[in-house]
Amino acid sequence: MGIRKTLAISSAKVINKLCILFGKQGVTLSGKIAQKICPNILSDLSSQVKKGIYVTCGTNGKTTTNNMLNSFLVDEGFKTICNSTGSNMLNGVIAAFVLNAKINGKIDTDYAVIEIDEASTLRVFPYFKPDYMILTNLFRDQLDRYGEIDLTMDILIRALDMCPDCTIIANADDVLSASLAKKSNHKFLTFGIKDNYKDNQQSTTEIREGAFCQFCGSRLEYNFYHFSQLGSYHCPNCGYKRPDIDFNVDNINLKNGLKFTIHSKDSDFDVASNYRGFYNIYNILAAYSAAKAEGLELKGINKILSNFKPENGRMESFTIGGCNVLLNLAKNPAGFNQNISAVMEDDSPKDLVVVINDNAQDGRDISWLWDVDFERFAGANVKNIVVSGTRAYDMELRFKYSDIESKAIVDVESAISELLTGHTNNLYVLVNYTALYNTRKWLKAKED
Ligand SMILES: [Zn+2]
């Protein structure tokens, strides 16, 4: 075991270095090789974590929430392991541990903070049992990639069955996450926004998941929605309702970043961050709740939140020739609807580029575009819209059905260039998954 372990760790490190040298992402391959050489490497290394293992699951916001939680713990003086690049399947998780281990097979860490793709939980949990699972939300992802949301919920229940002592930290406003926490019979804590936030630019017609009670099948009634299916709900038949909220947010202010107050049973905390977008309240709140569950003080987190650089392409801003460009990834209907809300939080005149590709990782089926509430752009003070990407013409048609005029330019660079100068100097670029990398690279190169 000792020699195998050493060989596994050293091989993984060499492979990762070589991949970086050749400009490739080597994390997944390192993890794969390490496990080939030493099949039990993940159990061995994860058993050395001193204080606790967090896993973050959910459709949207996983990477943001997980990395934020990691920063909070590091700020409190703890040593951590985190798969911060978002490699969130089994091999990525193995790599996070292996690349942080010493050659002698020792790992010196207080917490592991690991984002896991929901479908991969069944493959990871045989090797370690997390102490906490954060459930950000469960939305429908690209149709042909993950299948039904019920399948995801079923997988998570089966995975949680493997770790009966795991505490779930669930989004109370999401009926699917909250129901899952209850169904699993695990101990759980909740976070959410109890009252209706009036200025929230929410959609009224978007398609929502979880319209039916998970316990009796009746149609749920909602007092209000924050966005998508997040809101205050109850079942008129069996009485199931949004659970009490352990970490509640009020005093929300969306002007110039996000400001709000988090209330929990023993403390109130005023958050001021440079994040934008109502949905980021949930990401901050989830990370805060998770760290608080360990009894941490978290006095320094406003400094982290104001210094925190969003991940690549998540509300990332660029200045190009005096034009402010805001790039944001949206890969599914819920993500897109949140993006539209974020655009609407800015009431000044603006231009918009929407890039839609249909490569394998995006999902070939783009019928989900019809589930996005693009109609709302009509009231968003948008002056010019250019649609781009391999499915630019589908997107143009989608806008046409909403009575919104747009111009199709398939080439992404030409599309953005079209609106960079001589317009509002306030440009939003919304892209789906495979369009992100090249768009960002190009914007970065053009930056002032
Ligand atoms: Zn019911």
Short mmCIF file of C-alpha atoms and ligand atoms in Angstrom, two decimals:
data_model
loop_
_atom_site.label_atom_id
_atom_site.label_comp_id
_atom_site.label_asym_id
_atom_site.label_seq_id
_atom_site.Cartn_x
_atom_site.Cartn_y
_atom_site.Cartn_z
CA MET A 1 0.00 0.00 0.00
CA GLY A 2 2.78 2.45 0.97
CA ILE A 3 4.68 2.08 -2.30
CA ARG A 4 1.52 2.14 -4.41
CA LYS A 5 0.37 5.26 -2.63
CA THR A 6 3.68 7.04 -3.19
CA LEU A 7 3.69 6.00 -6.83
CA ALA A 8 0.10 7.13 -7.32
CA ILE A 9 0.73 10.55 -5.78
CA SER A 10 4.00 11.17 -7.59
CA SER A 11 2.59 10.05 -10.95
CA ALA A 12 -0.43 12.30 -10.54
CA LYS A 13 1.77 15.28 -9.72
CA VAL A 14 4.05 14.66 -12.69
CA ILE A 15 1.12 14.23 -15.07
CA ASN A 16 -0.51 17.40 -13.80
CA LYS A 17 2.75 19.36 -14.25
CA LEU A 18 3.23 17.99 -17.78
CA CYS A 19 -0.34 18.86 -18.73
CA ILE A 20 0.09 22.41 -17.46
CA LEU A 21 3.36 22.64 -19.41
CA PHE A 22 1.54 21.69 -22.59
CA GLY A 23 -1.36 24.01 -21.84
CA LYS A 24 -3.83 21.21 -21.07
CA GLN A 25 -6.18 20.70 -18.16
CA GLY A 26 -4.51 17.83 -16.28
CA VAL A 27 -6.68 17.51 -13.20
CA THR A 28 -9.02 14.79 -14.42
CA LEU A 29 -6.24 12.67 -15.88
CA SER A 30 -4.14 12.97 -12.68
CA GLY A 31 -7.06 11.69 -10.64
CA LYS A 32 -7.70 8.83 -13.02
CA ILE A 33 -4.08 7.63 -13.05
CA ALA A 34 -3.79 7.92 -9.27
CA GLN A 35 -6.80 5.68 -8.76
CA LYS A 36 -5.57 3.16 -11.35
CA ILE A 37 -2.32 2.78 -9.44
CA CYS A 38 -3.85 2.85 -5.96
CA PRO A 39 -7.60 2.09 -6.06
CA ASN A 40 -8.20 3.10 -2.46
CA ILE A 41 -6.32 6.39 -2.61
CA LEU A 42 -9.38 8.60 -2.07
CA SER A 43 -10.52 6.74 1.09
CA ASP A 44 -7.01 6.85 2.45
CA LEU A 45 -6.39 10.56 1.89
CA SER A 46 -9.88 11.79 2.82
CA SER A 47 -9.73 9.88 6.13
CA GLN A 48 -6.90 12.23 7.14
CA VAL A 49 -9.11 15.36 7.02
CA LYS A 50 -9.13 16.59 10.63
CA LYS A 51 -12.33 18.59 11.10
CA GLY A 52 -14.85 17.94 8.38
CA ILE A 53 -15.79 17.36 4.77
CA TYR A 54 -18.24 19.62 2.96
CA VAL A 55 -19.74 18.73 -0.40
CA THR A 56 -21.67 21.20 -2.55
CA CYS A 57 -24.36 19.92 -4.91
CA GLY A 58 -27.15 21.57 -6.92
CA THR A 59 -27.84 22.74 -10.45
CA ASN A 60 -26.70 26.37 -10.40
CA GLY A 61 -24.17 28.21 -8.23
CA LYS A 62 -22.14 25.15 -7.14
CA THR A 63 -18.67 26.45 -8.03
CA THR A 64 -19.34 29.97 -6.73
CA THR A 65 -20.75 28.70 -3.42
CA ASN A 66 -18.08 26.08 -2.91
CA ASN A 67 -15.17 28.44 -3.62
CA MET A 68 -16.68 31.12 -1.42
CA LEU A 69 -17.06 28.69 1.49
CA ASN A 70 -13.46 27.66 0.98
CA SER A 71 -12.32 31.32 1.19
CA PHE A 72 -14.34 31.82 4.38
CA LEU A 73 -12.66 28.81 6.02
CA VAL A 74 -9.18 29.86 4.90
CA ASP A 75 -9.84 33.35 6.29
CA GLU A 76 -10.65 31.76 9.65
CA GLY A 77 -7.17 30.27 9.64
CA PHE A 78 -7.98 26.72 8.54
CA LYS A 79 -6.10 24.59 6.04
CA THR A 80 -8.38 23.33 3.30
CA ILE A 81 -8.55 21.19 0.20
CA CYS A 82 -10.89 22.42 -2.52
CA ASN A 83 -11.55 21.40 -6.13
CA SER A 84 -11.72 25.08 -7.03
CA THR A 85 -11.43 24.58 -10.78
CA GLY A 86 -14.82 22.91 -10.79
CA SER A 87 -13.60 19.42 -11.82
CA ASN A 88 -16.48 17.84 -10.00
CA MET A 89 -16.70 14.21 -11.08
CA LEU A 90 -14.91 11.30 -9.34
CA ASN A 91 -11.51 11.87 -10.98
CA GLY A 92 -11.59 15.60 -10.27
CA VAL A 93 -12.36 14.90 -6.61
CA ILE A 94 -9.52 12.35 -6.38
CA ALA A 95 -7.15 14.86 -7.97
CA ALA A 96 -8.03 17.55 -5.42
CA PHE A 97 -6.79 15.24 -2.66
CA VAL A 98 -3.88 13.63 -4.46
CA LEU A 99 -2.39 16.91 -5.72
CA ASN A 100 -2.50 18.26 -2.15
CA ALA A 101 -0.85 15.19 -0.60
CA LYS A 102 2.82 14.84 0.22
CA ILE A 103 4.77 12.09 -1.54
CA ASN A 104 4.76 10.07 1.72
CA GLY A 105 0.94 9.90 1.48
CA LYS A 106 0.25 12.41 4.23
CA ILE A 107 -2.22 15.23 3.89
CA ASP A 108 -2.39 18.14 6.30
CA THR A 109 -5.84 19.72 6.17
CA ASP A 110 -8.65 20.76 8.50
CA TYR A 111 -11.49 20.81 5.98
CA ALA A 112 -12.20 19.44 2.52
CA VAL A 113 -14.56 21.63 0.51
CA ILE A 114 -15.65 19.66 -2.52
CA GLU A 115 -18.10 20.45 -5.27
CA ILE A 116 -19.65 17.28 -6.72
CA ASP A 117 -21.74 16.79 -9.81
CA GLU A 118 -25.01 15.30 -8.53
CA ALA A 119 -24.73 12.20 -10.71
CA SER A 120 -21.20 11.57 -9.37
CA THR A 121 -22.20 11.47 -5.70
CA LEU A 122 -22.95 7.74 -6.01
CA ARG A 123 -19.40 7.15 -7.26
CA VAL A 124 -17.69 9.38 -4.69
CA PHE A 125 -19.51 8.53 -1.44
CA PRO A 126 -18.24 4.94 -1.30
CA TYR A 127 -14.81 6.51 -0.62
CA PHE A 128 -15.77 9.16 1.92
CA LYS A 129 -18.83 10.25 3.91
CA PRO A 130 -19.29 14.01 3.96
CA ASP A 131 -20.24 15.77 7.20
CA TYR A 132 -22.26 18.38 5.32
CA MET A 133 -24.00 18.53 1.97
CA ILE A 134 -24.96 21.98 0.67
CA LEU A 135 -27.90 21.86 -1.74
CA THR A 136 -27.97 25.12 -3.69
CA ASN A 137 -31.05 24.42 -5.80
CA LEU A 138 -32.41 21.85 -8.24
CA PHE A 139 -33.36 23.28 -11.60
CA ARG A 140 -33.77 21.56 -14.91
CA ASP A 141 -30.48 21.58 -16.79
CA GLN A 142 -30.08 21.13 -20.53
CA LEU A 143 -32.75 18.64 -21.43
CA ASP A 144 -30.72 16.01 -23.20
CA ARG A 145 -27.81 16.04 -20.80
CA TYR A 146 -29.23 15.13 -17.43
CA GLY A 147 -32.71 13.90 -18.13
CA GLU A 148 -35.42 14.38 -15.63
CA ILE A 149 -34.96 16.27 -12.40
CA ASP A 150 -36.64 13.32 -10.62
CA LEU A 151 -33.71 11.15 -11.60
CA THR A 152 -31.27 13.61 -10.03
CA MET A 153 -33.29 13.70 -6.84
CA ASP A 154 -33.40 9.92 -6.73
CA ILE A 155 -29.61 9.75 -7.13
CA LEU A 156 -29.07 12.24 -4.31
CA ILE A 157 -31.39 10.31 -1.97
CA ARG A 158 -29.50 7.09 -2.69
CA ALA A 159 -26.17 8.85 -2.17
CA LEU A 160 -27.35 10.35 1.13
CA ASP A 161 -28.41 6.86 2.26
CA MET A 162 -24.71 6.01 2.24
CA CYS A 163 -23.90 8.73 4.79
CA PRO A 164 -26.57 8.81 7.51
CA ASP A 165 -24.63 11.29 9.66
CA CYS A 166 -24.38 13.95 6.97
CA THR A 167 -26.16 17.24 7.76
CA ILE A 168 -27.90 18.81 4.75
CA ILE A 169 -27.78 22.58 4.31
CA ALA A 170 -30.70 23.18 1.97
CA ASN A 171 -32.28 26.08 0.16
CA ALA A 172 -35.69 26.39 1.88
CA ASP A 173 -37.09 28.54 -0.94
CA ASP A 174 -36.51 25.73 -3.44
CA VAL A 175 -39.25 23.19 -2.90
CA LEU A 176 -37.17 20.44 -4.55
CA SER A 177 -34.12 20.93 -2.31
CA ALA A 178 -36.24 21.32 0.83
CA SER A 179 -38.38 18.28 0.00
CA LEU A 180 -35.28 16.23 -0.70
CA ALA A 181 -33.82 17.18 2.68
CA LYS A 182 -37.04 16.11 4.41
CA LYS A 183 -37.42 12.90 2.40
CA SER A 184 -33.86 11.80 3.12
CA ASN A 185 -34.55 11.71 6.88
CA HIS A 186 -31.24 13.47 7.50
CA LYS A 187 -30.64 16.29 9.91
CA PHE A 188 -30.94 19.53 7.96
CA LEU A 189 -30.51 23.28 8.23
CA THR A 190 -32.15 25.75 5.87
CA PHE A 191 -31.33 29.08 4.30
CA GLY A 192 -33.65 31.38 2.36
CA ILE A 193 -35.37 34.72 1.92
CA LYS A 194 -38.54 34.64 3.98
CA ASP A 195 -40.33 37.74 2.70
CA ASN A 196 -41.14 38.84 -0.81
CA TYR A 197 -38.57 41.29 -2.09
CA LYS A 198 -40.70 43.78 -3.99
CA ASP A 199 -38.04 45.30 -6.24
CA ASN A 200 -36.95 41.92 -7.52
CA GLN A 201 -37.27 41.92 -11.31
CA GLN A 202 -38.95 38.55 -11.41
CA SER A 203 -40.62 36.95 -14.31
CA THR A 204 -44.30 36.12 -14.18
CA THR A 205 -44.55 33.55 -16.94
CA GLU A 206 -41.39 31.46 -16.78
CA ILE A 207 -41.65 27.70 -16.58
CA ARG A 208 -41.05 26.42 -13.09
CA GLU A 209 -40.04 23.03 -11.73
CA GLY A 210 -41.58 21.49 -8.69
CA ALA A 211 -45.13 22.67 -9.25
CA PHE A 212 -46.39 19.53 -7.52
CA CYS A 213 -46.02 18.40 -3.93
CA GLN A 214 -43.26 15.78 -3.55
CA PHE A 215 -45.26 14.06 -0.77
CA CYS A 216 -48.80 13.79 -2.09
CA GLY A 217 -48.67 14.94 -5.72
CA SER A 218 -51.11 17.85 -5.36
CA ARG A 219 -50.46 21.16 -7.08
CA LEU A 220 -48.55 23.49 -4.78
CA GLU A 221 -49.73 27.00 -4.04
CA TYR A 222 -47.24 29.88 -3.94
CA ASN A 223 -47.57 33.12 -1.98
CA PHE A 224 -44.80 34.59 -4.14
CA TYR A 225 -41.80 33.68 -6.25
CA HIS A 226 -38.30 35.15 -5.90
CA PHE A 227 -37.34 33.68 -9.27
CA SER A 228 -37.78 30.39 -11.09
CA GLN A 229 -39.45 28.03 -8.57
CA LEU A 230 -37.81 29.71 -5.58
CA GLY A 231 -40.33 31.30 -3.25
CA SER A 232 -42.89 30.66 -0.51
CA TYR A 233 -44.99 27.57 -1.14
CA HIS A 234 -47.41 25.24 0.58
CA CYS A 235 -49.44 22.18 -0.30
CA PRO A 236 -53.21 22.69 0.16
CA ASN A 237 -53.74 18.94 0.48
CA CYS A 238 -51.15 17.45 2.87
CA GLY A 239 -50.01 20.70 4.52
CA TYR A 240 -46.36 20.45 3.50
CA LYS A 241 -44.92 23.95 3.36
CA ARG A 242 -41.66 25.82 3.09
CA PRO A 243 -39.73 24.84 6.23
CA ASP A 244 -38.68 27.37 8.88
CA ILE A 245 -35.59 29.23 7.74
CA ASP A 246 -32.50 28.99 9.95
CA PHE A 247 -30.51 31.59 8.00
CA ASN A 248 -32.84 34.29 6.71
CA VAL A 249 -32.09 37.34 4.61
CA ASP A 250 -33.75 40.77 4.64
CA ASN A 251 -32.78 44.45 4.04
CA ILE A 252 -31.91 43.63 0.44
CA ASN A 253 -30.38 46.39 -1.68
CA LEU A 254 -29.34 45.60 -5.26
CA LYS A 255 -27.90 48.97 -6.21
CA ASN A 256 -24.11 49.03 -6.68
CA GLY A 257 -23.40 45.48 -5.63
CA LEU A 258 -25.39 43.38 -3.19
CA LYS A 259 -26.20 44.47 0.34
CA PHE A 260 -28.37 42.52 2.76
CA THR A 261 -28.63 41.27 6.36
CA ILE A 262 -28.41 37.60 7.35
CA HIS A 263 -30.28 36.64 10.53
CA SER A 264 -29.62 33.42 12.38
CA LYS A 265 -30.54 32.33 15.89
CA ASP A 266 -27.49 33.83 17.57
CA SER A 267 -26.36 36.60 15.22
CA ASP A 268 -27.22 39.22 12.60
CA PHE A 269 -24.71 40.01 9.93
CA ASP A 270 -24.68 42.83 7.37
CA VAL A 271 -23.24 41.72 4.05
CA ALA A 272 -21.80 44.20 1.55
CA SER A 273 -20.32 42.69 -1.60
CA ASN A 274 -19.35 43.63 -5.12
CA TYR A 275 -21.40 40.78 -6.52
CA ARG A 276 -24.29 41.51 -8.78
CA GLY A 277 -27.46 39.58 -9.49
CA PHE A 278 -30.19 38.69 -7.01
CA TYR A 279 -29.34 34.97 -7.31
CA ASN A 280 -25.89 35.61 -5.82
CA ILE A 281 -27.60 36.35 -2.49
CA TYR A 282 -28.33 32.61 -2.37
CA ASN A 283 -24.72 31.67 -3.14
CA ILE A 284 -23.35 33.94 -0.40
CA LEU A 285 -26.08 32.80 1.99
CA ALA A 286 -25.39 29.11 1.33
CA ALA A 287 -21.65 29.52 1.98
CA TYR A 288 -22.30 31.60 5.11
CA SER A 289 -24.80 29.06 6.50
CA ALA A 290 -22.39 26.20 5.88
CA ALA A 291 -19.54 27.91 7.72
CA LYS A 292 -21.85 28.98 10.54
CA ALA A 293 -22.97 25.38 10.94
CA GLU A 294 -19.44 24.75 12.23
CA GLY A 295 -19.84 27.59 14.73
CA LEU A 296 -17.42 29.96 13.00
CA GLU A 297 -17.52 33.71 13.61
CA LEU A 298 -16.94 34.90 10.04
CA LYS A 299 -16.14 38.48 10.97
CA GLY A 300 -13.82 39.00 8.01
CA ILE A 301 -16.05 37.87 5.21
CA ASN A 302 -17.08 41.29 3.86
CA LYS A 303 -13.44 41.85 2.98
CA ILE A 304 -13.43 38.54 1.12
CA LEU A 305 -16.70 39.34 -0.62
CA SER A 306 -15.50 42.72 -1.79
CA ASN A 307 -12.16 41.31 -3.00
CA PHE A 308 -13.65 38.15 -4.44
CA LYS A 309 -13.10 37.83 -8.13
CA PRO A 310 -16.04 36.12 -9.78
CA GLU A 311 -15.13 32.98 -11.65
CA ASN A 312 -14.36 33.40 -15.29
CA GLY A 313 -17.40 34.60 -17.13
CA ARG A 314 -19.72 34.94 -14.14
CA MET A 315 -20.70 38.60 -14.21
CA GLU A 316 -17.13 39.37 -15.18
CA SER A 317 -16.55 42.94 -16.34
CA PHE A 318 -14.18 44.29 -18.98
CA THR A 319 -13.53 47.80 -20.26
CA ILE A 320 -12.87 47.94 -23.99
CA GLY A 321 -12.37 51.29 -25.70
CA GLY A 322 -14.37 52.98 -22.94
CA CYS A 323 -17.25 50.50 -23.25
CA ASN A 324 -18.22 48.53 -20.13
CA VAL A 325 -18.74 44.90 -21.06
CA LEU A 326 -20.32 42.45 -18.64
CA LEU A 327 -19.89 38.79 -19.57
CA ASN A 328 -22.12 36.17 -18.03
CA LEU A 329 -22.60 32.45 -18.55
CA ALA A 330 -26.13 31.08 -18.79
CA LYS A 331 -26.50 27.44 -19.67
CA ASN A 332 -30.08 26.53 -18.79
CA PRO A 333 -33.51 28.18 -18.51
CA ALA A 334 -33.20 29.04 -14.82
CA GLY A 335 -29.72 30.48 -15.36
CA PHE A 336 -30.92 32.54 -18.27
CA ASN A 337 -33.93 33.88 -16.41
CA GLN A 338 -31.65 34.93 -13.54
CA ASN A 339 -29.38 36.65 -16.05
CA ILE A 340 -32.32 38.56 -17.46
CA SER A 341 -33.20 39.71 -13.94
CA ALA A 342 -29.61 40.82 -13.39
CA VAL A 343 -29.67 42.82 -16.63
CA MET A 344 -32.93 44.42 -15.51
CA GLU A 345 -31.45 45.46 -12.16
CA ASP A 346 -29.46 47.98 -14.23
CA ASP A 347 -32.03 50.47 -15.50
CA SER A 348 -29.63 52.52 -17.65
CA PRO A 349 -29.61 52.16 -21.46
CA LYS A 350 -27.73 49.10 -22.63
CA ASP A 351 -26.91 46.83 -25.56
CA LEU A 352 -27.04 43.08 -25.57
CA VAL A 353 -25.30 40.18 -27.30
CA VAL A 354 -26.71 36.67 -26.81
CA VAL A 355 -24.48 33.79 -27.96
CA ILE A 356 -26.02 30.33 -28.36
CA ASN A 357 -23.98 27.29 -29.44
CA ASP A 358 -25.22 23.75 -29.74
CA ASN A 359 -22.01 21.76 -29.28
CA ALA A 360 -22.13 18.47 -27.36
CA GLN A 361 -21.48 20.09 -23.97
CA ASP A 362 -24.23 22.65 -24.53
CA GLY A 363 -26.77 20.00 -25.39
CA ARG A 364 -27.69 19.57 -29.04
CA ASP A 365 -31.33 20.17 -28.33
CA ILE A 366 -31.90 23.88 -27.93
CA SER A 367 -35.66 23.72 -27.44
CA TRP A 368 -35.01 25.00 -23.90
CA LEU A 369 -34.67 28.47 -25.41
CA TRP A 370 -38.46 28.46 -25.54
CA ASP A 371 -38.58 28.03 -21.75
CA VAL A 372 -36.61 31.25 -21.20
CA ASP A 373 -38.62 34.38 -20.62
CA PHE A 374 -36.88 36.54 -23.24
CA GLU A 375 -40.03 38.70 -23.46
CA ARG A 376 -38.77 40.53 -20.38
CA PHE A 377 -35.99 42.19 -22.36
CA ALA A 378 -38.72 44.31 -23.94
CA GLY A 379 -38.94 46.28 -20.67
CA ALA A 380 -35.21 46.36 -19.90
CA ASN A 381 -34.11 49.56 -21.67
CA VAL A 382 -32.15 47.51 -24.21
CA LYS A 383 -31.25 49.57 -27.28
CA ASN A 384 -29.68 47.03 -29.63
CA ILE A 385 -29.59 43.24 -29.62
CA VAL A 386 -27.21 41.08 -31.65
CA VAL A 387 -27.59 37.28 -31.57
CA SER A 388 -24.62 35.07 -32.33
CA GLY A 389 -23.11 31.57 -32.16
CA THR A 390 -23.87 28.43 -34.14
CA ARG A 391 -27.57 28.83 -33.38
CA ALA A 392 -27.78 32.59 -33.94
CA TYR A 393 -30.72 32.20 -36.32
CA ASP A 394 -32.72 30.12 -33.83
CA MET A 395 -32.12 32.80 -31.26
CA GLU A 396 -33.20 35.49 -33.71
CA LEU A 397 -36.42 33.56 -34.32
CA ARG A 398 -36.93 33.20 -30.57
CA PHE A 399 -36.69 36.98 -30.17
CA LYS A 400 -38.98 37.51 -33.14
CA TYR A 401 -41.68 35.49 -31.38
CA SER A 402 -41.33 37.86 -28.43
CA ASP A 403 -41.73 40.85 -30.75
CA ILE A 404 -38.16 41.88 -30.04
CA GLU A 405 -35.92 42.91 -32.89
CA SER A 406 -32.44 41.44 -33.12
CA LYS A 407 -29.69 41.10 -35.68
CA ALA A 408 -27.95 37.78 -36.31
CA ILE A 409 -24.15 37.73 -36.72
CA VAL A 410 -22.88 34.16 -36.41
CA ASP A 411 -19.25 35.08 -35.73
CA VAL A 412 -19.00 36.01 -32.05
CA GLU A 413 -16.16 38.52 -32.36
CA SER A 414 -17.94 40.42 -35.14
CA ALA A 415 -21.15 40.33 -33.11
CA ILE A 416 -19.56 41.92 -30.06
CA SER A 417 -17.55 44.40 -32.18
CA GLU A 418 -20.82 45.54 -33.75
CA LEU A 419 -22.01 46.96 -30.41
CA LEU A 420 -18.71 48.01 -28.79
CA THR A 421 -18.51 51.49 -30.25
CA GLY A 422 -21.05 54.13 -31.15
CA HIS A 423 -23.75 52.74 -28.89
CA THR A 424 -24.55 52.88 -25.16
CA ASN A 425 -21.06 51.85 -23.92
CA ASN A 426 -22.93 49.49 -21.59
CA LEU A 427 -22.82 46.05 -23.17
CA TYR A 428 -24.10 42.78 -21.73
CA VAL A 429 -22.81 39.57 -23.31
CA LEU A 430 -24.75 36.43 -22.35
CA VAL A 431 -23.21 33.18 -23.55
CA ASN A 432 -23.94 29.49 -23.15
CA TYR A 433 -21.35 26.94 -22.14
CA THR A 434 -19.02 26.32 -25.09
CA ALA A 435 -19.17 29.96 -26.18
CA LEU A 436 -17.68 31.10 -22.87
CA TYR A 437 -14.02 30.19 -23.29
CA ASN A 438 -13.35 31.87 -26.64
CA THR A 439 -15.52 34.89 -25.93
CA ARG A 440 -13.74 35.52 -22.66
CA LYS A 441 -10.31 35.03 -24.21
CA TRP A 442 -11.15 37.55 -26.92
CA LEU A 443 -12.57 40.11 -24.47
CA LYS A 444 -9.50 39.70 -22.27
CA ALA A 445 -7.20 40.38 -25.23
CA LYS A 446 -9.13 43.49 -26.21
CA GLU A 447 -9.24 44.91 -22.68
CA ASP A 448 -7.96 48.51 -22.19
ZN ZN B 1 -48.84 17.56 -0.37
#
